[in-house]
Short mmCIF file of C-alpha atoms in Angstrom, two decimals:
data_model
loop_
_atom_site.label_atom_id
_atom_site.label_comp_id
_atom_site.label_asym_id
_atom_site.label_seq_id
_atom_site.Cartn_x
_atom_site.Cartn_y
_atom_site.Cartn_z
CA MET A 1 46.53 5.65 34.78
CA PHE A 2 45.02 8.91 33.48
CA GLY A 3 46.83 8.54 30.16
CA MET A 4 45.69 4.93 29.81
CA GLY A 5 42.09 5.93 30.53
CA TYR A 6 42.32 8.61 27.86
CA GLY A 7 43.84 6.10 25.44
CA GLY A 8 40.98 3.69 26.01
CA MET A 9 38.37 6.39 25.43
CA GLY A 10 40.06 8.33 22.61
CA GLY A 11 41.03 5.48 20.27
CA ALA A 12 44.35 3.98 19.19
CA GLY A 13 46.60 6.64 17.63
CA ARG A 14 45.06 9.71 19.19
CA GLY A 15 44.63 8.16 22.63
CA VAL A 16 48.23 6.98 22.77
CA GLY A 17 49.51 10.43 21.79
CA VAL A 18 47.40 12.10 24.46
CA GLY A 19 48.49 9.52 27.03
CA ILE A 20 52.17 10.15 26.30
CA ILE A 21 51.67 13.92 26.62
CA VAL A 22 49.79 13.54 29.90
CA ILE A 23 52.47 11.22 31.31
CA ALA A 24 55.25 13.61 30.23
CA VAL A 25 53.49 16.55 31.90
CA LEU A 26 52.97 14.57 35.11
CA ILE A 27 56.67 13.61 35.14
CA LEU A 28 57.70 17.24 34.68
CA ILE A 29 55.40 18.35 37.50
CA ALA A 30 56.75 15.59 39.76
CA LEU A 31 60.34 16.61 39.02
CA GLY A 32 59.46 20.24 39.71
CA VAL A 33 57.98 19.30 43.09
CA ILE A 34 61.00 17.13 43.99
CA LEU A 35 63.50 19.79 42.95
#
């Protein structure tokens, strides 16, 4: 959601890269909370 919003605002290449980074960080945080 957040990554997709960033992708829409930031443009194609840059937005997608930022979205992937944001999603990866959120996954790492989620795993940290679960573990």
